[in-house]
Tab-separated table of C-alpha atoms in Angstrom:
chain	number	residue	atom	x	y	z
A	12	MET	CA	-150.364	72.247	58.204
A	13	ILE	CA	-147.859	74.571	58.496
A	14	ILE	CA	-145.480	75.310	55.640
A	15	HIS	CA	-141.798	76.059	56.954
A	16	GLU	CA	-139.207	78.052	54.358
A	17	PRO	CA	-141.464	78.403	51.379
A	18	THR	CA	-139.555	79.936	49.443
A	19	THR	CA	-137.216	77.278	50.204
A	20	LEU	CA	-140.052	74.916	49.432
A	21	LEU	CA	-141.384	76.366	46.493
A	22	THR	CA	-137.633	77.031	44.987
A	23	ASP	CA	-136.841	73.346	45.818
A	24	LEU	CA	-140.677	72.167	43.498
A	25	LEU	CA	-139.430	74.708	40.518
A	26	LEU	CA	-135.832	72.694	40.334
A	27	ALA	CA	-137.537	69.659	40.607
A	28	ALA	CA	-139.644	70.073	38.030
A	29	PHE	CA	-136.910	71.590	35.890
A	30	GLY	CA	-134.762	68.342	36.531
A	31	GLY	CA	-137.166	66.213	35.866
A	32	GLY	CA	-138.796	68.142	31.921
A	33	LEU	CA	-134.593	67.972	31.452
A	34	ALA	CA	-134.459	64.340	31.781
A	35	TRP	CA	-137.076	63.082	30.358
A	36	ARG	CA	-135.994	65.673	27.213
A	37	LEU	CA	-132.381	63.983	27.179
A	38	ARG	CA	-134.248	60.447	27.429
A	39	PRO	CA	-132.855	58.320	24.590
A	40	ALA	CA	-135.473	55.620	22.455
A	41	ARG	CA	-135.495	52.891	24.167
A	42	HIS	CA	-132.610	50.586	24.065
A	43	ALA	CA	-131.014	53.664	22.214
A	44	GLY	CA	-128.392	56.302	21.977
A	45	PRO	CA	-125.314	56.119	24.060
A	46	PRO	CA	-124.974	54.626	27.408
A	47	ALA	CA	-123.145	57.501	29.031
A	48	ARG	CA	-126.537	59.353	27.820
A	49	ARG	CA	-128.887	56.888	29.482
A	50	TRP	CA	-127.326	57.612	32.349
A	51	TRP	CA	-127.494	61.222	32.372
A	52	SER	CA	-131.027	60.942	32.145
A	53	ARG	CA	-130.913	59.124	35.021
A	54	ALA	CA	-128.807	61.380	36.938
A	55	LEU	CA	-130.751	64.475	36.446
A	56	GLY	CA	-133.495	62.857	36.940
A	57	LEU	CA	-132.921	61.269	39.901
A	58	THR	CA	-132.011	65.697	40.842
A	59	GLY	CA	-134.690	66.404	40.580
A	60	ALA	CA	-135.961	63.116	42.919
A	61	SER	CA	-134.138	65.382	45.764
A	62	ALA	CA	-134.721	68.605	44.879
A	63	PHE	CA	-138.670	67.247	45.885
A	64	VAL	CA	-137.231	65.553	48.740
A	65	GLY	CA	-135.001	67.633	49.733
A	66	GLY	CA	-137.699	70.555	49.394
A	67	THR	CA	-140.624	68.972	51.376
A	68	TYR	CA	-138.250	67.973	54.305
A	69	HIS	CA	-137.790	71.144	54.988
A	70	GLY	CA	-141.837	72.417	54.275
A	71	PHE	CA	-143.242	70.103	55.835
A	72	GLY	CA	-140.262	68.111	58.253
A	73	PRO	CA	-140.607	70.110	61.120
A	74	ASN	CA	-144.255	69.030	61.402
A	75	PHE	CA	-143.815	65.818	61.728
A	76	SER	CA	-142.054	63.879	65.225
A	77	PRO	CA	-137.750	64.720	64.978
A	78	ASP	CA	-137.648	60.411	63.814
A	79	LEU	CA	-139.760	60.644	61.106
A	80	ALA	CA	-137.846	64.467	60.252
A	81	ALA	CA	-134.502	62.558	60.280
A	82	LEU	CA	-135.465	60.103	58.456
A	83	TRP	CA	-136.274	61.871	55.825
A	84	TRP	CA	-133.707	64.122	55.671
A	85	ILE	CA	-131.522	61.326	55.432
A	86	ALA	CA	-133.524	60.449	52.174
A	87	THR	CA	-132.903	63.243	50.989
A	88	LEU	CA	-129.002	63.023	51.454
A	89	GLN	CA	-129.270	59.454	50.501
A	90	VAL	CA	-131.059	60.903	46.921
A	91	ILE	CA	-127.615	62.882	46.443
A	92	SER	CA	-125.823	60.667	46.739
A	93	LEU	CA	-127.673	58.508	43.509
A	94	VAL	CA	-127.023	61.189	41.562
A	95	SER	CA	-123.518	61.196	42.265
A	96	ALA	CA	-123.342	57.989	41.677
A	97	ALA	CA	-125.407	57.898	38.252
A	98	MET	CA	-123.518	61.321	37.606
A	99	ALA	CA	-120.323	58.477	37.646
A	100	ALA	CA	-121.600	55.587	35.696
A	101	GLY	CA	-122.088	58.149	32.618
A	102	LEU	CA	-118.719	58.980	33.016
A	103	LEU	CA	-116.797	55.695	32.937
A	104	ALA	CA	-120.171	55.122	30.440
A	105	GLU	CA	-118.083	57.862	28.097
A	106	ILE	CA	-114.092	56.832	29.004
A	107	ARG	CA	-114.928	53.046	28.008
A	108	PRO	CA	-112.425	51.673	29.536
A	109	ALA	CA	-110.654	48.640	27.842
A	110	ARG	CA	-110.296	46.856	30.598
A	111	GLY	CA	-110.572	47.642	34.600
A	112	THR	CA	-114.474	48.792	33.830
A	113	GLY	CA	-115.376	45.770	37.185
A	114	LEU	CA	-113.113	47.691	39.212
A	115	TRP	CA	-114.913	51.182	38.260
A	116	ALA	CA	-117.681	49.864	38.711
A	117	GLY	CA	-116.595	48.313	42.450
A	118	LEU	CA	-115.337	51.751	42.619
A	119	ILE	CA	-118.530	53.402	42.362
A	120	VAL	CA	-120.881	51.216	44.498
A	121	GLY	CA	-118.231	51.239	47.421
A	122	LYS	CA	-118.451	55.084	46.735
A	123	PHE	CA	-121.955	55.548	47.020
A	124	THR	CA	-121.931	52.856	49.810
A	125	CYS	CA	-119.948	54.864	51.687
A	126	PHE	CA	-121.126	58.039	51.726
A	127	ALA	CA	-124.878	56.870	52.143
A	128	VAL	CA	-124.117	55.265	55.226
A	129	LEU	CA	-122.564	58.422	57.244
A	130	ALA	CA	-126.052	59.838	55.999
A	131	VAL	CA	-127.373	57.699	58.270
A	132	PHE	CA	-124.819	58.700	61.334
A	133	ALA	CA	-123.625	62.240	60.455
A	134	GLN	CA	-126.289	63.199	58.664
A	135	SER	CA	-124.816	66.872	57.456
A	136	PHE	CA	-125.784	68.019	53.858
A	137	THR	CA	-121.468	68.532	53.800
A	138	PHE	CA	-120.370	64.779	53.095
A	139	ALA	CA	-123.236	64.941	50.220
A	140	VAL	CA	-121.042	68.033	48.586
A	141	ILE	CA	-117.920	66.163	49.309
A	142	ASP	CA	-119.721	63.298	47.623
A	143	TYR	CA	-120.921	65.184	44.713
A	144	GLY	CA	-117.577	67.450	44.510
A	145	LEU	CA	-115.364	63.986	44.173
A	146	THR	CA	-117.605	63.034	40.602
A	147	MET	CA	-117.712	66.393	39.354
A	148	PHE	CA	-114.061	66.458	40.138
A	149	ALA	CA	-113.159	63.387	38.550
A	150	TRP	CA	-115.722	64.831	35.043
A	151	ALA	CA	-113.941	68.500	35.424
A	152	VAL	CA	-110.218	66.360	34.406
A	153	ALA	CA	-111.196	63.992	31.769
A	154	ALA	CA	-113.399	67.248	30.335
A	155	VAL	CA	-109.760	69.005	29.891
A	156	TRP	CA	-108.672	65.384	28.761
A	157	LEU	CA	-110.323	64.441	26.728
A	158	ARG	CA	-111.376	67.539	24.710
A	159	ARG	CA	-114.677	65.545	23.595
A	160	PRO	CA	-118.022	67.820	22.572
A	161	TRP	CA	-119.241	68.471	25.566
A	162	ARG	CA	-115.719	69.726	27.194
A	163	ASP	CA	-117.497	73.472	27.399
A	164	TRP	CA	-120.628	72.719	28.688
A	165	MET	CA	-119.894	70.015	31.155
A	166	LEU	CA	-116.883	72.524	32.484
A	167	ALA	CA	-119.397	75.505	32.858
A	168	ALA	CA	-121.779	73.315	34.965
A	169	ILE	CA	-118.822	72.239	37.192
A	170	GLY	CA	-117.925	75.905	37.776
A	171	LEU	CA	-121.958	76.641	38.730
A	172	SER	CA	-121.942	73.894	40.762
A	173	ALA	CA	-118.999	74.546	42.772
A	174	ALA	CA	-119.953	78.087	43.232
A	175	ALA	CA	-123.499	77.228	44.028
A	176	ALA	CA	-121.622	74.592	46.629
A	177	ALA	CA	-119.998	77.336	48.341
A	178	VAL	CA	-122.882	79.227	48.676
A	179	GLN	CA	-124.733	76.637	49.937
A	180	GLN	CA	-122.329	76.090	52.663
A	181	LEU	CA	-121.077	79.659	53.130
A	182	HIS	CA	-124.366	80.704	54.164
A	183	LEU	CA	-123.931	82.815	51.344
A	184	ALA	CA	-127.367	84.770	52.065
A	185	PRO	CA	-129.367	87.471	49.549
A	186	SER	CA	-132.107	88.363	52.635
A	187	GLN	CA	-133.772	86.705	55.155
A	188	GLN	CA	-136.972	86.139	52.312
A	189	PHE	CA	-134.137	84.645	50.621
A	190	ASN	CA	-132.162	82.906	51.860
A	191	HIS	CA	-128.590	80.573	50.746
A	192	ASN	CA	-130.217	77.392	49.919
A	193	ASP	CA	-133.164	80.080	47.645
A	194	LEU	CA	-129.874	80.528	45.973
A	195	TYR	CA	-128.401	77.729	46.304
A	196	HIS	CA	-131.021	75.879	43.665
A	197	VAL	CA	-131.310	79.317	42.230
A	198	ILE	CA	-127.547	79.358	40.638
A	199	GLN	CA	-127.322	75.091	40.364
A	200	ALA	CA	-131.094	75.212	38.143
A	201	PHE	CA	-128.199	76.926	35.662
A	202	ALA	CA	-125.721	74.121	36.279
A	203	LEU	CA	-128.696	71.558	35.085
A	204	GLY	CA	-128.729	73.254	31.650
A	205	GLY	CA	-124.991	73.345	31.228
A	206	TYR	CA	-125.238	69.476	31.981
A	207	TYR	CA	-128.105	68.610	29.954
A	208	ALA	CA	-126.065	71.019	27.399
A	209	ALA	CA	-123.702	68.271	28.283
A	210	GLY	CA	-125.657	65.203	28.209
A	211	ARG	CA	-126.803	65.548	24.617
A	212	ARG	CA	-123.501	65.917	23.083
A	213	LEU	CA	-121.773	62.363	24.622
A	214	THR	CA	-121.205	60.373	21.877
A	215	ASP	CA	-120.506	56.727	22.241
A	216	VAL	CA	-117.263	55.580	22.070
A	217	THR	CA	-115.579	51.889	21.343
A	218	PRO	CA	-112.406	51.188	23.417
A	219	ALA	CA	-109.077	50.932	22.057
A	220	VAL	CA	-108.114	48.053	21.980
A	221	SER	CA	-104.479	47.121	22.545
A	222	PRO	CA	-102.920	44.194	20.001
A	223	ARG	CA	-102.337	41.846	22.681
A	224	ASP	CA	-106.192	41.816	22.736
A	225	PRO	CA	-107.517	38.800	21.045
């Protein structure tokens, strides 16, 4: 079997291992720790899974039928949407609004469903970037507004993710042997380190109670 894009396969697999390792280190004890941290651990684990699925697609997908390769790519995009949903759930758990939690949870599910369907019909990585970017924008706003201990690490990681996305979308590559996807993976690895550091600082904040609440 021919290995296509070997550097992309290698960098994706390294990113998968790194993301999985960070998720394992961040995981709280059973039913312990802030809920936001549990979601953040899941998000890092799903990031590792998306890198593995995407890397194997780049490395081995062209060896199979176009229909199977297309399903493989759709799965990659949908796992990225799961990453975005898990990160959004982490934000909801961190903020823990006194009211409207069900509405926000519904919006998270609705956004995931929308982009999962787009993955089937459009099969464009651009939509995965938009999905992920919307969640990162929400985290950036929360970081600036709330000023919690994870703020600086989160903003640094979001900045690195934005840089990685720009490299990938603009096809900025140092060479043909190390293309834009490979550079994207390297930058994203540094972003994952920032997300892990931010995740360790996520808090367990009890929502404020209105005087009219029972």
